[in-house]
PDB file of C-alpha atoms in Angstrom:
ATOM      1  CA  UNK A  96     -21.371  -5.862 -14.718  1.00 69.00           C
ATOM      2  CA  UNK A  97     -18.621  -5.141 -12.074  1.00 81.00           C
ATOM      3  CA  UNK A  98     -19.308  -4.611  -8.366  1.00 90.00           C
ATOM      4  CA  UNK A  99     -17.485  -1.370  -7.120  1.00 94.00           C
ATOM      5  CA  UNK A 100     -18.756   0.891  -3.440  1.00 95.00           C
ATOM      6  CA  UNK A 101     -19.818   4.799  -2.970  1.00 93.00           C
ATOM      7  CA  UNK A 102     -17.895   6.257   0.376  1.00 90.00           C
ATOM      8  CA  UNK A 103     -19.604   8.853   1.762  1.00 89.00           C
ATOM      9  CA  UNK A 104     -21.624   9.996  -1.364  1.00 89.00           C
ATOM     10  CA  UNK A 105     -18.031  11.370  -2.929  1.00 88.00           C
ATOM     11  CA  UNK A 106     -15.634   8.689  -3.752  1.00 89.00           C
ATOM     12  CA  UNK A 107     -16.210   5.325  -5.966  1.00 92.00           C
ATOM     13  CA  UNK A 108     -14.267   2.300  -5.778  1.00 93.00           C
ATOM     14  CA  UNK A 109     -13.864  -0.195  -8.424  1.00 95.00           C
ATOM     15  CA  UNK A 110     -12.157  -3.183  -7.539  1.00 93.00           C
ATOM     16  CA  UNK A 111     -11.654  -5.283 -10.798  1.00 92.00           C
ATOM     17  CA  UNK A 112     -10.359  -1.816 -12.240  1.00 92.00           C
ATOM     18  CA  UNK A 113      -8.233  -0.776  -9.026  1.00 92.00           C
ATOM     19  CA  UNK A 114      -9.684   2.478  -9.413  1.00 92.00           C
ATOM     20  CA  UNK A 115     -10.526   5.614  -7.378  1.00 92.00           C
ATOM     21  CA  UNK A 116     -12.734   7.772  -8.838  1.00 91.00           C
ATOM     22  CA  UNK A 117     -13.931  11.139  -7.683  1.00 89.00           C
ATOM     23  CA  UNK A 118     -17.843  12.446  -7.594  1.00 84.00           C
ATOM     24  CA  UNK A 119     -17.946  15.699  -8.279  1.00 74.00           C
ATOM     25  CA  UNK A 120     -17.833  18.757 -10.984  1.00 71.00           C
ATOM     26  CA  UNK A 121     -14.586  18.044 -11.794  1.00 75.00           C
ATOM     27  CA  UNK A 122     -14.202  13.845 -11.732  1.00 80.00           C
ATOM     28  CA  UNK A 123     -10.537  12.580 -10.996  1.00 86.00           C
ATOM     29  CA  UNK A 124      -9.593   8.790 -11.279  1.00 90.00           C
ATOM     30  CA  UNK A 125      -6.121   7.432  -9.423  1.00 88.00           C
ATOM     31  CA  UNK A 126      -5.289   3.730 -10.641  1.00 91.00           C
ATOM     32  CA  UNK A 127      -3.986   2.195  -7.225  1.00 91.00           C
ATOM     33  CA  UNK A 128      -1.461  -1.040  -7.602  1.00 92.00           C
ATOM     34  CA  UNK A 129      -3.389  -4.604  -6.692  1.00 92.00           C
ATOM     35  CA  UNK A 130      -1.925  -4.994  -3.449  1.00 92.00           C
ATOM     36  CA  UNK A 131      -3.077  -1.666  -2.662  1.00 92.00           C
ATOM     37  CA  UNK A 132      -6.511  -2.585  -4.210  1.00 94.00           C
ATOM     38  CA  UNK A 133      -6.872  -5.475  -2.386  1.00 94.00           C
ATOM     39  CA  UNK A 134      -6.275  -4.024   1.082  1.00 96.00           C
ATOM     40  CA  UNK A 135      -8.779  -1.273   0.532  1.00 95.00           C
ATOM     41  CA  UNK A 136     -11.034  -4.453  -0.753  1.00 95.00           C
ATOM     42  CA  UNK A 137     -10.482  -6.621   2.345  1.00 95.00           C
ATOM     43  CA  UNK A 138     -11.365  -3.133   4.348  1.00 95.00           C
ATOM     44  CA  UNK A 139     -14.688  -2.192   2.842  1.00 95.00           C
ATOM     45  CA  UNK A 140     -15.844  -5.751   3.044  1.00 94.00           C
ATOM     46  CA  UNK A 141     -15.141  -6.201   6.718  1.00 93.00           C
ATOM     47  CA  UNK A 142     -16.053  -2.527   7.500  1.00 91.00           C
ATOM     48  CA  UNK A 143     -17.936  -3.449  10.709  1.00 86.00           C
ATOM     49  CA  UNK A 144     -14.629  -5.004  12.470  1.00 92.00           C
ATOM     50  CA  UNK A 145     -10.930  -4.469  12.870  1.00 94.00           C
ATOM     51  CA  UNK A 146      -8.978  -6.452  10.406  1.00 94.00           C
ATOM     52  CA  UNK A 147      -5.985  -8.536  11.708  1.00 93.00           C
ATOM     53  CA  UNK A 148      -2.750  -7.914   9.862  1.00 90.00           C
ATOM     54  CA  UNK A 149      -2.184 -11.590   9.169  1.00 90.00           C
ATOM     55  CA  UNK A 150      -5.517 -11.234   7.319  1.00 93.00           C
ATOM     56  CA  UNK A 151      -4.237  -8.501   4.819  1.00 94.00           C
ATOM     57  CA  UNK A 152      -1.057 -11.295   3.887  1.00 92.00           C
ATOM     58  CA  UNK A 153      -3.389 -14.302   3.096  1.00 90.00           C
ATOM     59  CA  UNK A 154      -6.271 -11.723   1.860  1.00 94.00           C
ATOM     60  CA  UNK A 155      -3.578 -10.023  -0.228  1.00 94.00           C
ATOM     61  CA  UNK A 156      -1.511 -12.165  -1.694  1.00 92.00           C
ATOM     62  CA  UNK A 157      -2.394 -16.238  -0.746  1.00 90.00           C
ATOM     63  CA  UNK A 158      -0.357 -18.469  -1.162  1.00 86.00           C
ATOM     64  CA  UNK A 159       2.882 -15.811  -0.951  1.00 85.00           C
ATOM     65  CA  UNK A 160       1.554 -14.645   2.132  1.00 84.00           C
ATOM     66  CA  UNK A 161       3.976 -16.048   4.315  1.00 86.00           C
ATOM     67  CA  UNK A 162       6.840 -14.711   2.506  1.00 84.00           C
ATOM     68  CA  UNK A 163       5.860 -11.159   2.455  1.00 86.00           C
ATOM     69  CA  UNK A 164       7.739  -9.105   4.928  1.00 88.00           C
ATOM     70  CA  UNK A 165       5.506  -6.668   7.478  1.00 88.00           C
ATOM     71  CA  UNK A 166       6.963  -3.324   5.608  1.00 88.00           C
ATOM     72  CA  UNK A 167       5.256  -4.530   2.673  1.00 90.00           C
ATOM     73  CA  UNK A 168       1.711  -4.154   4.150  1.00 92.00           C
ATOM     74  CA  UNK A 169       2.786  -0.908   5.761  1.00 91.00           C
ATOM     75  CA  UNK A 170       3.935   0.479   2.061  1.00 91.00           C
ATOM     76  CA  UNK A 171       0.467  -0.521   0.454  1.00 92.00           C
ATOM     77  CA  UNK A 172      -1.478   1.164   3.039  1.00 92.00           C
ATOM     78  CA  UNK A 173       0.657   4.121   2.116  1.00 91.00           C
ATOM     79  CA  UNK A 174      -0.482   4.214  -1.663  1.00 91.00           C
ATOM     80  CA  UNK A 175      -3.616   3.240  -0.512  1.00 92.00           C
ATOM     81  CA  UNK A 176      -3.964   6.886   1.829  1.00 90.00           C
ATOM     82  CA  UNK A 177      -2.080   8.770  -0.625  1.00 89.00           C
ATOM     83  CA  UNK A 178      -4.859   7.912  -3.125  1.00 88.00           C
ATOM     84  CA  UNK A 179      -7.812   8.618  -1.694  1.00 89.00           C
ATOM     85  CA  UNK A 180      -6.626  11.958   0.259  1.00 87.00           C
ATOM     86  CA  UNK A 181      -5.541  13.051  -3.882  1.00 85.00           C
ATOM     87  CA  UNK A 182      -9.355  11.890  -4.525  1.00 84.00           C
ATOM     88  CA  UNK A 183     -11.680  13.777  -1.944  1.00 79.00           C
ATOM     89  CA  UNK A 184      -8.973  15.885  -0.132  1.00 68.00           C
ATOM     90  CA  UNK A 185     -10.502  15.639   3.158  1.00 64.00           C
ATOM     91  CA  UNK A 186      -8.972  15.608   6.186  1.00 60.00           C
ATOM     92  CA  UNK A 187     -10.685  12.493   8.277  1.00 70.00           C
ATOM     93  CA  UNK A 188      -8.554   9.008   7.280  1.00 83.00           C
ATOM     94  CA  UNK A 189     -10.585   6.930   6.350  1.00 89.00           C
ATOM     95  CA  UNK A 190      -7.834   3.813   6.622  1.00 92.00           C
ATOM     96  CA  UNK A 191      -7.468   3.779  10.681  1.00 92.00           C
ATOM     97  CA  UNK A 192      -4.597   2.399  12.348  1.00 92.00           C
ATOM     98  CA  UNK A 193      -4.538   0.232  15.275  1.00 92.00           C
ATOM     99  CA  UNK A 194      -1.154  -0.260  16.428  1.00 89.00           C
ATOM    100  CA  UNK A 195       0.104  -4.214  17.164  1.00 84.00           C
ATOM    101  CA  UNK A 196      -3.335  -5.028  16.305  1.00 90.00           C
ATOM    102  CA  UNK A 197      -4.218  -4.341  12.395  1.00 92.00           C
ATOM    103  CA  UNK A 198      -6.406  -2.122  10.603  1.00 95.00           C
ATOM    104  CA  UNK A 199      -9.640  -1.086  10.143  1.00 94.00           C
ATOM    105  CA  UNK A 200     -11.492   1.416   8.190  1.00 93.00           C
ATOM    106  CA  UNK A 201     -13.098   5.065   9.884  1.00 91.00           C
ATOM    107  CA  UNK A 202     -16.616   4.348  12.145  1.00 89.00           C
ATOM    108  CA  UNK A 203     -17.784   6.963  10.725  1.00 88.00           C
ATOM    109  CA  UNK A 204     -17.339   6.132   6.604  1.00 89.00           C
ATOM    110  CA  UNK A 205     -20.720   5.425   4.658  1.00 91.00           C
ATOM    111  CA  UNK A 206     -20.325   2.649   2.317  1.00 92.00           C
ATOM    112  CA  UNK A 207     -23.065   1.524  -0.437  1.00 93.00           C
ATOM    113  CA  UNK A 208     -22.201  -1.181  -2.881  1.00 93.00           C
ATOM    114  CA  UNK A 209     -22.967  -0.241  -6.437  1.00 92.00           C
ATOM    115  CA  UNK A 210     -22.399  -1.499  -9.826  1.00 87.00           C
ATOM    116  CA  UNK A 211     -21.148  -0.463 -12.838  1.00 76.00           C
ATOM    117  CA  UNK A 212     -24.837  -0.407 -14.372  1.00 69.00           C
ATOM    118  CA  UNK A 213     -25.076   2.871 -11.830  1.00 57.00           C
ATOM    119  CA  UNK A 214     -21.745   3.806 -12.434  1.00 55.00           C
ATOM    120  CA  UNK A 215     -21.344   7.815 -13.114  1.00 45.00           C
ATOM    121  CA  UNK A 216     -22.989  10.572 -14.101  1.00 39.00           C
ATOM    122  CA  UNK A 217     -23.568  11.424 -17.395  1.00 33.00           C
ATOM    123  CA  UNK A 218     -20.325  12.442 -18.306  1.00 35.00           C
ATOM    124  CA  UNK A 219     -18.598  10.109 -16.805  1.00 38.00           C
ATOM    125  CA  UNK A 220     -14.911   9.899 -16.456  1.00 38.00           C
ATOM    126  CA  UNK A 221     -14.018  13.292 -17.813  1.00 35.00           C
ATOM    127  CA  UNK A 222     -10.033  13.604 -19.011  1.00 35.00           C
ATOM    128  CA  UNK A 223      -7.954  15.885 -17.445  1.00 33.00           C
ATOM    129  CA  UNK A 224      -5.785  18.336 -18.937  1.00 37.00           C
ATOM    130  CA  UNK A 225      -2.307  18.144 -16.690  1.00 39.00           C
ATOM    131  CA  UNK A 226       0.456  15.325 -17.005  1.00 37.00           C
ATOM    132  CA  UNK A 227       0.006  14.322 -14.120  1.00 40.00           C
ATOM    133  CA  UNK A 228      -4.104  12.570 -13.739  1.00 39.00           C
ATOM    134  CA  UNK A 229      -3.308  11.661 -17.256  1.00 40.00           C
ATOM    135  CA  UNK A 230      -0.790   9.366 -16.038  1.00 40.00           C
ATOM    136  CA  UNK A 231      -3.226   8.357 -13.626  1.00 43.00           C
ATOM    137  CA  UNK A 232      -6.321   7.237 -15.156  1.00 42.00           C
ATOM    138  CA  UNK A 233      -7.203   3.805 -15.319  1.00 42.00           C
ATOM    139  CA  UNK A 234     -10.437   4.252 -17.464  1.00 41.00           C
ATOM    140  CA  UNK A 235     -10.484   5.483 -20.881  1.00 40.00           C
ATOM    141  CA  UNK A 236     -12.618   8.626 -22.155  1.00 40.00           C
ATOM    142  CA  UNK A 237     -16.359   7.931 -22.389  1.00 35.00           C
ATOM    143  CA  UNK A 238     -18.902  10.411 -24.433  1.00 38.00           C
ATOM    144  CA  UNK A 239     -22.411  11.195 -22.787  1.00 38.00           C
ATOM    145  CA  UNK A 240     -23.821   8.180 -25.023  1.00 38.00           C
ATOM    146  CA  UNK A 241     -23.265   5.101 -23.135  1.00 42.00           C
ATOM    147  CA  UNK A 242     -23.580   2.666 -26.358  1.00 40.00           C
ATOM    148  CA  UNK A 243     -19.807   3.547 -27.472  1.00 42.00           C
ATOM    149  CA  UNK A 244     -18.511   2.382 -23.935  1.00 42.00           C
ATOM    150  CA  UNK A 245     -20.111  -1.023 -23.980  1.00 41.00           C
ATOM    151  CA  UNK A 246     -18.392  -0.961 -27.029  1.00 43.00           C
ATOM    152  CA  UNK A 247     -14.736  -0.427 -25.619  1.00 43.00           C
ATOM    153  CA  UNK A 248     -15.523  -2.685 -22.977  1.00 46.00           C
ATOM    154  CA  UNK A 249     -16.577  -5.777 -25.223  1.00 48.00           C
ATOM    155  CA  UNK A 250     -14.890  -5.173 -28.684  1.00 48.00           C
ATOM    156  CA  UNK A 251     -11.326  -4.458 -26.875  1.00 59.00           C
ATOM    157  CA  UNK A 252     -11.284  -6.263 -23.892  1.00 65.00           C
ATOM    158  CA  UNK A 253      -7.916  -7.550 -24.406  1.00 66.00           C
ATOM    159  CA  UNK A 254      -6.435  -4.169 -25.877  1.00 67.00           C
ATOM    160  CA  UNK A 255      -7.764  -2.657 -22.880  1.00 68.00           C
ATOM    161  CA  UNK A 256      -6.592  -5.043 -20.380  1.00 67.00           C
ATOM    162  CA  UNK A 257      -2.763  -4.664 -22.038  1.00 69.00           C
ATOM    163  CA  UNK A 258      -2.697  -0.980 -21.333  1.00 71.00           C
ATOM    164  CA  UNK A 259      -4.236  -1.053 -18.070  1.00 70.00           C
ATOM    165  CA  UNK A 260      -1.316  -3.846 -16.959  1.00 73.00           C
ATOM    166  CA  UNK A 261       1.374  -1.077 -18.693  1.00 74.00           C
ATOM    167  CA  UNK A 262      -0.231   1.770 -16.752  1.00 72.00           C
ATOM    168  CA  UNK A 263      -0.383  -0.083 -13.218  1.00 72.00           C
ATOM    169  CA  UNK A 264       3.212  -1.021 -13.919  1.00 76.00           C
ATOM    170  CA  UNK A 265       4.240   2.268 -14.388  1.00 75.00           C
ATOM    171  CA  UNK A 266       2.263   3.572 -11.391  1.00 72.00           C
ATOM    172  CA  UNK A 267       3.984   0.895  -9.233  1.00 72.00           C
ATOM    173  CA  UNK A 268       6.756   2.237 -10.335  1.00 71.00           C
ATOM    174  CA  UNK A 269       6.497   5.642  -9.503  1.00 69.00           C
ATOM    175  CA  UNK A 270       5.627   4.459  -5.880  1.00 62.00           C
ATOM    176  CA  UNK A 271       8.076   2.652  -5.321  1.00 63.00           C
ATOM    177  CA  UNK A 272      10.313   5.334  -6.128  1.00 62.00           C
ATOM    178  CA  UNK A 273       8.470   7.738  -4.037  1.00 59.00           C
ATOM    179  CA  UNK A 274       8.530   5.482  -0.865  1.00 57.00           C
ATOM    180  CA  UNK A 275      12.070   5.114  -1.082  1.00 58.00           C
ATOM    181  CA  UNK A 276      12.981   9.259  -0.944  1.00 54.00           C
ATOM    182  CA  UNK A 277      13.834  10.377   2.511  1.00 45.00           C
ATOM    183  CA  UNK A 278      10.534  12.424   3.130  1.00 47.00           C
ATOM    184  CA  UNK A 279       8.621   8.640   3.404  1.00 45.00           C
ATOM    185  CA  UNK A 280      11.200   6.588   4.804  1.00 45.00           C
ATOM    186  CA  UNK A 281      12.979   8.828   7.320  1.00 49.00           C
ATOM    187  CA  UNK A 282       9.980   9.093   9.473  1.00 53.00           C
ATOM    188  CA  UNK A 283       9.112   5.181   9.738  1.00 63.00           C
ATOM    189  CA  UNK A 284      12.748   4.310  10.566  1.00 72.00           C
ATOM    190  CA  UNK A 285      13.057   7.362  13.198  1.00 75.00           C
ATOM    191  CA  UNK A 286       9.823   5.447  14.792  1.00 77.00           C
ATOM    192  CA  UNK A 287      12.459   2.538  15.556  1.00 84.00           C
ATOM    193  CA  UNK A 288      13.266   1.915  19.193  1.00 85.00           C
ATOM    194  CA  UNK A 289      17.600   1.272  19.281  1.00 86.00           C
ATOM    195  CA  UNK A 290      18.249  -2.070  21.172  1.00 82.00           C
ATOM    196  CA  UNK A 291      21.885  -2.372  23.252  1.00 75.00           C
ATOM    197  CA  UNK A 292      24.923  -1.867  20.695  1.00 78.00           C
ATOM    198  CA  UNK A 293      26.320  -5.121  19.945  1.00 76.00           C
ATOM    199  CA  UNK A 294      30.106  -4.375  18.798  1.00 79.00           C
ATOM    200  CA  UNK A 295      30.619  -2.076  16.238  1.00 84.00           C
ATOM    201  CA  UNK A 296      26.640  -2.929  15.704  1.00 89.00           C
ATOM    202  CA  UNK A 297      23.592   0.203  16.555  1.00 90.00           C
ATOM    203  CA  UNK A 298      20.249  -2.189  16.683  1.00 90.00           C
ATOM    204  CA  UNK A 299      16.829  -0.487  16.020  1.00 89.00           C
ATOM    205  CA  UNK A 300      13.919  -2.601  16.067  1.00 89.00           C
ATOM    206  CA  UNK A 301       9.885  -1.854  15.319  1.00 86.00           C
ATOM    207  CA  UNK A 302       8.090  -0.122  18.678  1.00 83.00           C
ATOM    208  CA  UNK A 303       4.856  -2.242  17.837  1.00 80.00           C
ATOM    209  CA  UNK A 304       6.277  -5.444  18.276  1.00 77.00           C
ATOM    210  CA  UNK A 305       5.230  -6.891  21.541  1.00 75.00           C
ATOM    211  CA  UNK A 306       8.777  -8.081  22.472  1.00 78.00           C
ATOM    212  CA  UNK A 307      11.802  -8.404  20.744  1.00 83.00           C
ATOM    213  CA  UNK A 308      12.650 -12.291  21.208  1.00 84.00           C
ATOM    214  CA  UNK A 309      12.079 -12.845  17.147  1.00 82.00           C
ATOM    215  CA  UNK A 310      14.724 -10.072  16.375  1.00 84.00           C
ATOM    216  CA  UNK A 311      16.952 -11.671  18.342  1.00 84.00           C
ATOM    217  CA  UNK A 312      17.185 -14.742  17.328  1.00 85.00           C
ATOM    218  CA  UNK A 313      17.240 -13.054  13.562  1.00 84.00           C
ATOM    219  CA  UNK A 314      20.585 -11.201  14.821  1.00 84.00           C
ATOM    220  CA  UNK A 315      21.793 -14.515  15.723  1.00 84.00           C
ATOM    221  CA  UNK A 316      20.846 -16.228  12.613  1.00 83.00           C
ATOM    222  CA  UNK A 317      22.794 -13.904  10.207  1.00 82.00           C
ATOM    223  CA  UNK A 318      25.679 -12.605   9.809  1.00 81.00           C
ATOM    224  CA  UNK A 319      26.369  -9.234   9.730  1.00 81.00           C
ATOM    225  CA  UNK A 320      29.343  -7.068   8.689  1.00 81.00           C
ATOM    226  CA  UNK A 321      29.095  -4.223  11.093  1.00 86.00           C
ATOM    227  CA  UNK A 322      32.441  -2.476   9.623  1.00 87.00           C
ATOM    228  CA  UNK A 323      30.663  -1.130   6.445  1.00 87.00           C
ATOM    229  CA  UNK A 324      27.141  -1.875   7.475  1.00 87.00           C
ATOM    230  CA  UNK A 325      26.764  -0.650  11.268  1.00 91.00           C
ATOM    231  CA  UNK A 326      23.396   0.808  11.297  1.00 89.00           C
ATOM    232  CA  UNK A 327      20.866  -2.237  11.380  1.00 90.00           C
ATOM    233  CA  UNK A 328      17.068  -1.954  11.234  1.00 88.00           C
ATOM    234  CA  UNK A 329      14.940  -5.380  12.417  1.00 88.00           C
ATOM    235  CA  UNK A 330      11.289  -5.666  11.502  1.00 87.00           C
ATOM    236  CA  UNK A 331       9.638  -8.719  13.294  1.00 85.00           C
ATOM    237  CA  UNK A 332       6.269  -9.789  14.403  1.00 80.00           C
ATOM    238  CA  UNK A 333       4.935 -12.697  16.581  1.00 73.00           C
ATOM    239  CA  UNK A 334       3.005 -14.541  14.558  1.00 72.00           C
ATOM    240  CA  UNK A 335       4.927 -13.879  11.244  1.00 77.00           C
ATOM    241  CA  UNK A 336       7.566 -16.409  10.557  1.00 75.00           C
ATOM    242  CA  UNK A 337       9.313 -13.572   8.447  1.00 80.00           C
ATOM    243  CA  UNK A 338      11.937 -10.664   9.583  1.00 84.00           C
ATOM    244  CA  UNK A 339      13.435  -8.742   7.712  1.00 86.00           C
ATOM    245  CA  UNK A 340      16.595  -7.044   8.338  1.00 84.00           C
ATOM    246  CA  UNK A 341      18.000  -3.500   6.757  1.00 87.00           C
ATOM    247  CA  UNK A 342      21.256  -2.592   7.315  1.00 86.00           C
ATOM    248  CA  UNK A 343      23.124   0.769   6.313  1.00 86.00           C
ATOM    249  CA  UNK A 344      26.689   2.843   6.677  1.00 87.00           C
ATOM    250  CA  UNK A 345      24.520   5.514   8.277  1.00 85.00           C
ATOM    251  CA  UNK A 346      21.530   6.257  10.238  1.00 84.00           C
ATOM    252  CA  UNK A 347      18.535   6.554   8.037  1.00 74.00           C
ATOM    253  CA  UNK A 348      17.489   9.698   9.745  1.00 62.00           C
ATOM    254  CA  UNK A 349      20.411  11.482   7.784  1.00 56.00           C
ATOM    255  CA  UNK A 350      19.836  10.205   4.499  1.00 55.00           C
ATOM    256  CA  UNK A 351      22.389  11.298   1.855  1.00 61.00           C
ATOM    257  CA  UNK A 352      23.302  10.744  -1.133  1.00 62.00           C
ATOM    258  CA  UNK A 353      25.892   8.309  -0.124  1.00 73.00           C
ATOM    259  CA  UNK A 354      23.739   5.860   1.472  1.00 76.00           C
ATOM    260  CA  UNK A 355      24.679   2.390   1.048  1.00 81.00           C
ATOM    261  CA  UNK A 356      21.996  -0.381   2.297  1.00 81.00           C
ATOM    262  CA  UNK A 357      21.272  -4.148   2.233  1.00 81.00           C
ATOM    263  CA  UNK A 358      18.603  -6.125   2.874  1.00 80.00           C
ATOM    264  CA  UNK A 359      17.339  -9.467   4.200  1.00 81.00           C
ATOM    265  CA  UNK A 360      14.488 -11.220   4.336  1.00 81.00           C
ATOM    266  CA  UNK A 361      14.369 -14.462   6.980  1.00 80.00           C
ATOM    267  CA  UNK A 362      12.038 -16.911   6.772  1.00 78.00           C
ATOM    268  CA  UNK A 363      10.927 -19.459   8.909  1.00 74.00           C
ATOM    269  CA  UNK A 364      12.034 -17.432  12.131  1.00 71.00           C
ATOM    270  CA  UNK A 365       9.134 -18.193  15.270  1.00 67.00           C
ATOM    271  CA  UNK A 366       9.374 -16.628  19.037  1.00 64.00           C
ATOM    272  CA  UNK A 367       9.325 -20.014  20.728  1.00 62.00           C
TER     273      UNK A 367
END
C-alpha cells in the first residue's frame, strides 16, 4: 500500500510512482523525473513552513547535495510547475517562490494524505488517445475490476519497474531538451544583473544573491578565454560551496543557432 496526497479535491500525487494524476471525467497522469518528485515531496510534507533551498539539495539528492549547482533546483521546480499546470490547468501556483529565501507551497492548497487502497475512481487511470499523455503515463491501464491490478502490481513487479525506469528516462529527456530552447532559458539569463566588464569579459551574475563576493572569487579562480567566450554568466549563493559558471560567444538573450557555450562547475568556493 503506497502513501500518495489529494490537492484541493482535483489532483493526486504518488510519490513512489512520481506521478500526477488528474480527478476528473477525463483522468490525465504526467510521470515527473525523481528530482522533480522529490521537491514536490519535501513541499507537501512541510506545507505549513517555507522550505530553505539548502533543504531541497540534502532532501533531494543526500549525499550529492553539495555538488549540485543552484540552476539545478531552479530546473526541477520548472518540471515540477509545468506538470501540475498540464494536470488541473488552473491558474493559482501552487509551488510559491520566495526569492533569496527558498520555497514553499500556496497558503491556500488543501492537502489530504491518501493511499493507494483509496486510490481512484472506478475507472481508474483511463488511457488516452493522443501521442502525447501516452508518452506520459506512468501507470498502466486498469479495468473497473480491481483484482487484475493487484495482479500487475505483484506478478510483474520487476517488468513494471523496468518500463517505468525507460519511461522516466525518456521524460528526462525530453525536459532537458525543452529547458535548453531559448523560450526557457532566455528569460532566466535576461534576469542576470551585468557586473563591471573585465577586459574583453561582459559579467552577469544572479539578482538573488545577497552579494557578489562568491562570484568573485570564482572569476579569480578560473580561467577564462574571453576572445571566443566573452559573455559569462555566474550563479553563486552564500551558503553553497558551489558556482557555477556559463560562458558563451554571445549574449543569451539572442540565442541563435550559432551559439557556442561552456560550462563550469566550482566546488569548494565559500564567501569568507
Amino acid at each position: 500500500m503506497s502513501k500518495g496526497y489529494l490537492i484541493n479535491n482535483v489532483l493526486e500525487f504518488w510519490p513512489e510512482e512520481h506521478s500526477l494524476v488528474s480527478r476528473g471525467a477525463e483522468r490525465k497522469t504526467i510521470s515527473i523525473n525523481v528530482p522533480a518528485s522529490r521537491c514536490f515531496l519535501l513541499l507537501l510534507e512541510r506545507r505549513s513552513d517555507l522550505v530553505p533551498q539548502h533543504d531541497f539539495f540534502n532532501f533531494v539528492w543526500g549525499d550529492a547535495g553539495d555538488t549540485v549547482p543552484p540552476n539545478t533546483l531552479y530546473q526541477n521546480i520548472s518540471i515540477l510547475r509545468r506538470g501540475l499546470k498540464a494536470i488541473i490547468e488552473q491558474p493559482v501556483d501552487l509551488v510559491v517562490t520566495v526569492p533569496k529565501q527558498g520555497f514553499k507551497l500556496n497558503e491556500g492548497a488543501e492537502v489530504v494524505e491518501i493511499d493507494s487502497v483509496n486510490k481512484a475512481v472506478p475507472n481508474a487511470i483511463l488511457p488516452l488517445e493522443d501521442k502525447e499523455s501516452t508518452a506520459n503515463k506512468s501507470s498502466p491501464q486498469l479495468n473497473e475490476a480491481p483484482l487484475p491490478a493487484v495482479t500487475i502490481r505483484e506478478g510483474n513487479l520487476r517488468r513494471w519497474y523496468a518500463m517505468l525506469a525507460l519511461l522516466l528516462l525518456a521524460i528526462t529527456a525530453a525536459h532537458y531538451y525543452l529547458l535548453t530552447r531559448e523560450k526557457d532559458f532566455t528569460p532566466y539569463f535576461n534576469s542576470y544583473t551585468a557586473l563591471k566588464n573585465s577586459g574583453q569579459c561582459h559579467i552577469y551574475v544572479n539578482n538573488d544573491a545577497e552579494d557578489y563576493t562568491i562570484h568573485q572569487k570564482a572569476l579569480q579562480m578560473i580561467n577564462l578565454n574571453c576572445r571566443l567566450y566573452p559573455y559569462v554568466y555566474v550563479t553563486a549563493y552564500q551558503f553553497i560551496p558551489v558556482v557555477s559558471l556559463i560562458t558563451c560567444n554571445k549574449p543569451f538573450d539572442e540565442r541563435k543557432k550559432t551559439l557556442r557555450c561552456a560550462s563550469y562547475n566550482l566546488r569548494g568556493v565559500y564567501s569568507s
